[in-house]
């Protein structure tokens, strides 16, 4: 037991020092994939949730039939986009797949309106600092063509990203989820 203590104590001490120096951000600020869940409040304490992987029909069940469908082929893949006013929900499949659109799994989304929020309450028009306070610095940061700053959070357990496009006033203007094909 004494030998084990001598061997593990330096590693444990180094871990604690590292944790103290980083303020715990390495462990505390990892954004979970569950943050990609979209929540729509329906009043009277009721809400509806949409998650990547849910069938597109769930989006239609929650938001109705007021969408425009766009289909784009690229190589062996087909992207189906359901546009609801200013938001988009998409699925990706092989061009050979003949399944109806509503049966395909939700692959990604782009939100521009304030209807939905994430489990942590992240919503369009909020200050980006609230996201950064909860989950720390983004994995990457880039400028978009329309002058916004895209803060991208990657997930350690899957090939997906949650992106917050932020304006010059530090307000979130778009939230989008994208997954690798």
Tab-separated table of C-alpha atoms in Angstrom:
chain	number	residue	atom	x	y	z
A	1	UNK	CA	0.000	0.000	0.000
A	2	UNK	CA	2.876	2.335	0.855
A	3	UNK	CA	4.424	1.783	-2.594
A	4	UNK	CA	1.104	2.589	-4.254
A	5	UNK	CA	0.827	5.844	-2.285
A	6	UNK	CA	4.359	6.857	-3.290
A	7	UNK	CA	3.647	6.203	-6.967
A	8	UNK	CA	0.192	7.790	-7.140
A	9	UNK	CA	0.747	10.788	-4.864
A	10	UNK	CA	2.880	12.770	-7.359
A	11	UNK	CA	0.345	12.226	-10.157
A	12	UNK	CA	-2.602	13.129	-7.954
A	13	UNK	CA	-0.788	16.223	-6.673
A	14	UNK	CA	-0.002	17.334	-10.230
A	15	UNK	CA	-3.648	16.840	-11.175
A	16	UNK	CA	-4.824	18.989	-8.249
A	17	UNK	CA	-2.312	21.733	-9.060
A	18	UNK	CA	-3.412	21.698	-12.694
A	19	UNK	CA	-7.038	21.873	-11.661
A	20	UNK	CA	-6.334	24.798	-9.345
A	21	UNK	CA	-4.401	26.694	-12.019
A	22	UNK	CA	-7.136	26.271	-14.623
A	23	UNK	CA	-9.924	27.077	-12.212
A	24	UNK	CA	-11.546	23.750	-12.954
A	25	UNK	CA	-12.431	24.799	-16.495
A	26	UNK	CA	-11.059	21.629	-18.035
A	27	UNK	CA	-13.651	19.510	-16.257
A	28	UNK	CA	-16.467	21.952	-15.611
A	29	UNK	CA	-16.808	23.520	-19.044
A	30	UNK	CA	-17.277	20.601	-21.393
A	31	UNK	CA	-20.504	21.188	-23.278
A	32	UNK	CA	-22.581	17.987	-23.409
A	33	UNK	CA	-24.257	16.903	-26.651
A	34	UNK	CA	-27.604	17.160	-24.845
A	35	UNK	CA	-27.224	20.947	-25.216
A	36	UNK	CA	-28.205	20.486	-28.891
A	37	UNK	CA	-31.750	19.641	-27.744
A	38	UNK	CA	-34.245	22.333	-28.704
A	39	UNK	CA	-37.072	23.156	-26.315
A	40	UNK	CA	-40.260	24.962	-27.317
A	41	UNK	CA	-42.392	26.219	-24.450
A	42	UNK	CA	-46.085	25.541	-25.066
A	43	UNK	CA	-47.543	27.312	-22.038
A	44	UNK	CA	-49.046	26.027	-18.795
A	45	UNK	CA	-45.764	24.296	-17.935
A	46	UNK	CA	-45.819	22.186	-21.108
A	47	UNK	CA	-43.014	22.017	-23.627
A	48	UNK	CA	-41.888	20.067	-26.687
A	49	UNK	CA	-38.349	18.891	-27.425
A	50	UNK	CA	-36.528	18.187	-30.673
A	51	UNK	CA	-33.183	16.391	-30.696
A	52	UNK	CA	-30.753	15.562	-33.484
A	53	UNK	CA	-31.638	12.036	-34.546
A	54	UNK	CA	-35.392	12.538	-34.088
A	55	UNK	CA	-37.379	11.964	-37.299
A	56	UNK	CA	-38.196	15.127	-39.269
A	57	UNK	CA	-41.859	14.292	-38.664
A	58	UNK	CA	-41.363	15.350	-35.030
A	59	UNK	CA	-40.415	18.842	-36.221
A	60	UNK	CA	-43.600	18.929	-38.297
A	61	UNK	CA	-45.687	17.628	-35.376
A	62	UNK	CA	-44.428	20.479	-33.195
A	63	UNK	CA	-44.282	23.343	-35.715
A	64	UNK	CA	-46.986	22.322	-38.183
A	65	UNK	CA	-47.097	21.966	-41.957
A	66	UNK	CA	-46.032	25.545	-42.727
A	67	UNK	CA	-42.577	24.651	-44.051
A	68	UNK	CA	-40.934	24.821	-47.453
A	69	UNK	CA	-38.980	21.719	-48.451
A	70	UNK	CA	-35.759	22.079	-50.427
A	71	UNK	CA	-33.838	19.061	-51.675
A	72	UNK	CA	-30.188	19.333	-52.697
A	73	UNK	CA	-28.047	16.501	-54.034
A	74	UNK	CA	-24.275	16.564	-53.564
A	75	UNK	CA	-22.348	13.547	-54.751
A	76	UNK	CA	-23.878	10.380	-53.318
A	77	UNK	CA	-25.769	12.371	-50.658
A	78	UNK	CA	-29.062	14.223	-50.513
A	79	UNK	CA	-29.862	17.006	-48.063
A	80	UNK	CA	-33.500	17.710	-47.259
A	81	UNK	CA	-34.137	21.105	-45.679
A	82	UNK	CA	-37.422	22.074	-44.073
A	83	UNK	CA	-37.554	25.856	-43.744
A	84	UNK	CA	-39.923	27.297	-41.156
A	85	UNK	CA	-39.982	31.092	-41.443
A	86	UNK	CA	-36.408	31.943	-40.392
A	87	UNK	CA	-35.303	28.537	-39.065
A	88	UNK	CA	-34.170	25.429	-40.929
A	89	UNK	CA	-34.157	21.749	-40.020
A	90	UNK	CA	-32.271	19.287	-42.199
A	91	UNK	CA	-31.696	15.607	-42.826
A	92	UNK	CA	-28.961	13.961	-44.895
A	93	UNK	CA	-29.250	10.613	-46.621
A	94	UNK	CA	-27.922	8.726	-49.624
A	95	UNK	CA	-29.487	9.722	-52.945
A	96	UNK	CA	-30.507	6.083	-53.355
A	97	UNK	CA	-32.648	6.227	-50.189
A	98	UNK	CA	-36.321	6.428	-51.173
A	99	UNK	CA	-37.681	6.929	-47.646
A	100	UNK	CA	-40.153	9.789	-47.214
A	101	UNK	CA	-38.543	12.977	-45.843
A	102	UNK	CA	-40.500	12.843	-42.599
A	103	UNK	CA	-38.960	9.469	-41.721
A	104	UNK	CA	-35.358	10.714	-42.022
A	105	UNK	CA	-33.456	11.636	-38.845
A	106	UNK	CA	-32.822	15.285	-38.018
A	107	UNK	CA	-29.191	15.936	-38.903
A	108	UNK	CA	-28.864	19.633	-38.120
A	109	UNK	CA	-30.616	22.949	-37.731
A	110	UNK	CA	-30.186	26.692	-38.012
A	111	UNK	CA	-32.191	28.881	-35.645
A	112	UNK	CA	-32.685	32.582	-36.229
A	113	UNK	CA	-35.827	33.124	-34.157
A	114	UNK	CA	-36.481	33.235	-30.428
A	115	UNK	CA	-39.024	30.408	-30.180
A	116	UNK	CA	-36.622	27.670	-29.082
A	117	UNK	CA	-34.071	27.464	-26.308
A	118	UNK	CA	-31.517	24.855	-25.258
A	119	UNK	CA	-31.644	22.966	-21.931
A	120	UNK	CA	-29.422	25.676	-20.402
A	121	UNK	CA	-31.750	28.410	-21.655
A	122	UNK	CA	-29.525	29.579	-24.515
A	123	UNK	CA	-31.671	31.504	-26.974
A	124	UNK	CA	-31.363	33.938	-29.873
A	125	UNK	CA	-30.656	37.528	-28.711
A	126	UNK	CA	-29.016	36.548	-25.400
A	127	UNK	CA	-25.494	37.693	-24.606
A	128	UNK	CA	-22.807	35.204	-25.600
A	129	UNK	CA	-21.063	35.761	-22.243
A	130	UNK	CA	-23.699	33.571	-20.550
A	131	UNK	CA	-22.695	30.639	-22.756
A	132	UNK	CA	-19.003	31.296	-22.166
A	133	UNK	CA	-19.578	31.563	-18.410
A	134	UNK	CA	-21.218	28.140	-18.354
A	135	UNK	CA	-19.014	26.225	-20.821
A	136	UNK	CA	-15.839	28.276	-21.204
A	137	UNK	CA	-14.090	29.243	-24.397
A	138	UNK	CA	-15.363	27.793	-27.653
A	139	UNK	CA	-13.376	25.087	-29.420
A	140	UNK	CA	-12.850	27.504	-32.309
A	141	UNK	CA	-13.804	30.992	-33.400
A	142	UNK	CA	-14.204	32.269	-36.985
A	143	UNK	CA	-15.716	35.212	-38.809
A	144	UNK	CA	-18.797	34.576	-40.962
A	145	UNK	CA	-19.444	36.123	-44.377
A	146	UNK	CA	-22.056	38.435	-42.876
A	147	UNK	CA	-19.700	39.831	-40.222
A	148	UNK	CA	-20.737	37.705	-37.252
A	149	UNK	CA	-18.331	35.770	-35.044
A	150	UNK	CA	-19.017	32.023	-35.013
A	151	UNK	CA	-18.162	30.361	-31.696
A	152	UNK	CA	-18.021	26.611	-32.281
A	153	UNK	CA	-18.294	24.034	-29.491
A	154	UNK	CA	-17.271	20.488	-30.421
A	155	UNK	CA	-18.245	17.353	-28.530
A	156	UNK	CA	-15.789	14.758	-27.284
A	157	UNK	CA	-18.170	11.825	-27.759
A	158	UNK	CA	-19.373	12.435	-31.344
A	159	UNK	CA	-18.572	14.259	-34.567
A	160	UNK	CA	-20.920	17.197	-34.110
A	161	UNK	CA	-20.785	20.906	-33.323
A	162	UNK	CA	-23.029	23.523	-31.777
A	163	UNK	CA	-22.305	26.981	-33.181
A	164	UNK	CA	-23.353	30.369	-31.837
A	165	UNK	CA	-23.109	33.237	-34.340
A	166	UNK	CA	-22.643	36.457	-32.381
A	167	UNK	CA	-22.922	40.096	-33.492
A	168	UNK	CA	-20.761	43.103	-32.573
A	169	UNK	CA	-22.932	43.753	-29.503
A	170	UNK	CA	-22.079	40.240	-28.259
A	171	UNK	CA	-25.638	38.957	-28.828
A	172	UNK	CA	-26.386	35.530	-30.302
A	173	UNK	CA	-28.020	35.907	-33.734
A	174	UNK	CA	-27.982	32.282	-34.942
A	175	UNK	CA	-27.631	28.893	-33.298
A	176	UNK	CA	-26.841	25.926	-35.474
A	177	UNK	CA	-26.094	22.305	-34.934
A	178	UNK	CA	-24.220	20.292	-37.506
A	179	UNK	CA	-23.044	16.715	-37.523
A	180	UNK	CA	-20.579	14.825	-39.667
A	181	UNK	CA	-22.139	12.662	-42.324
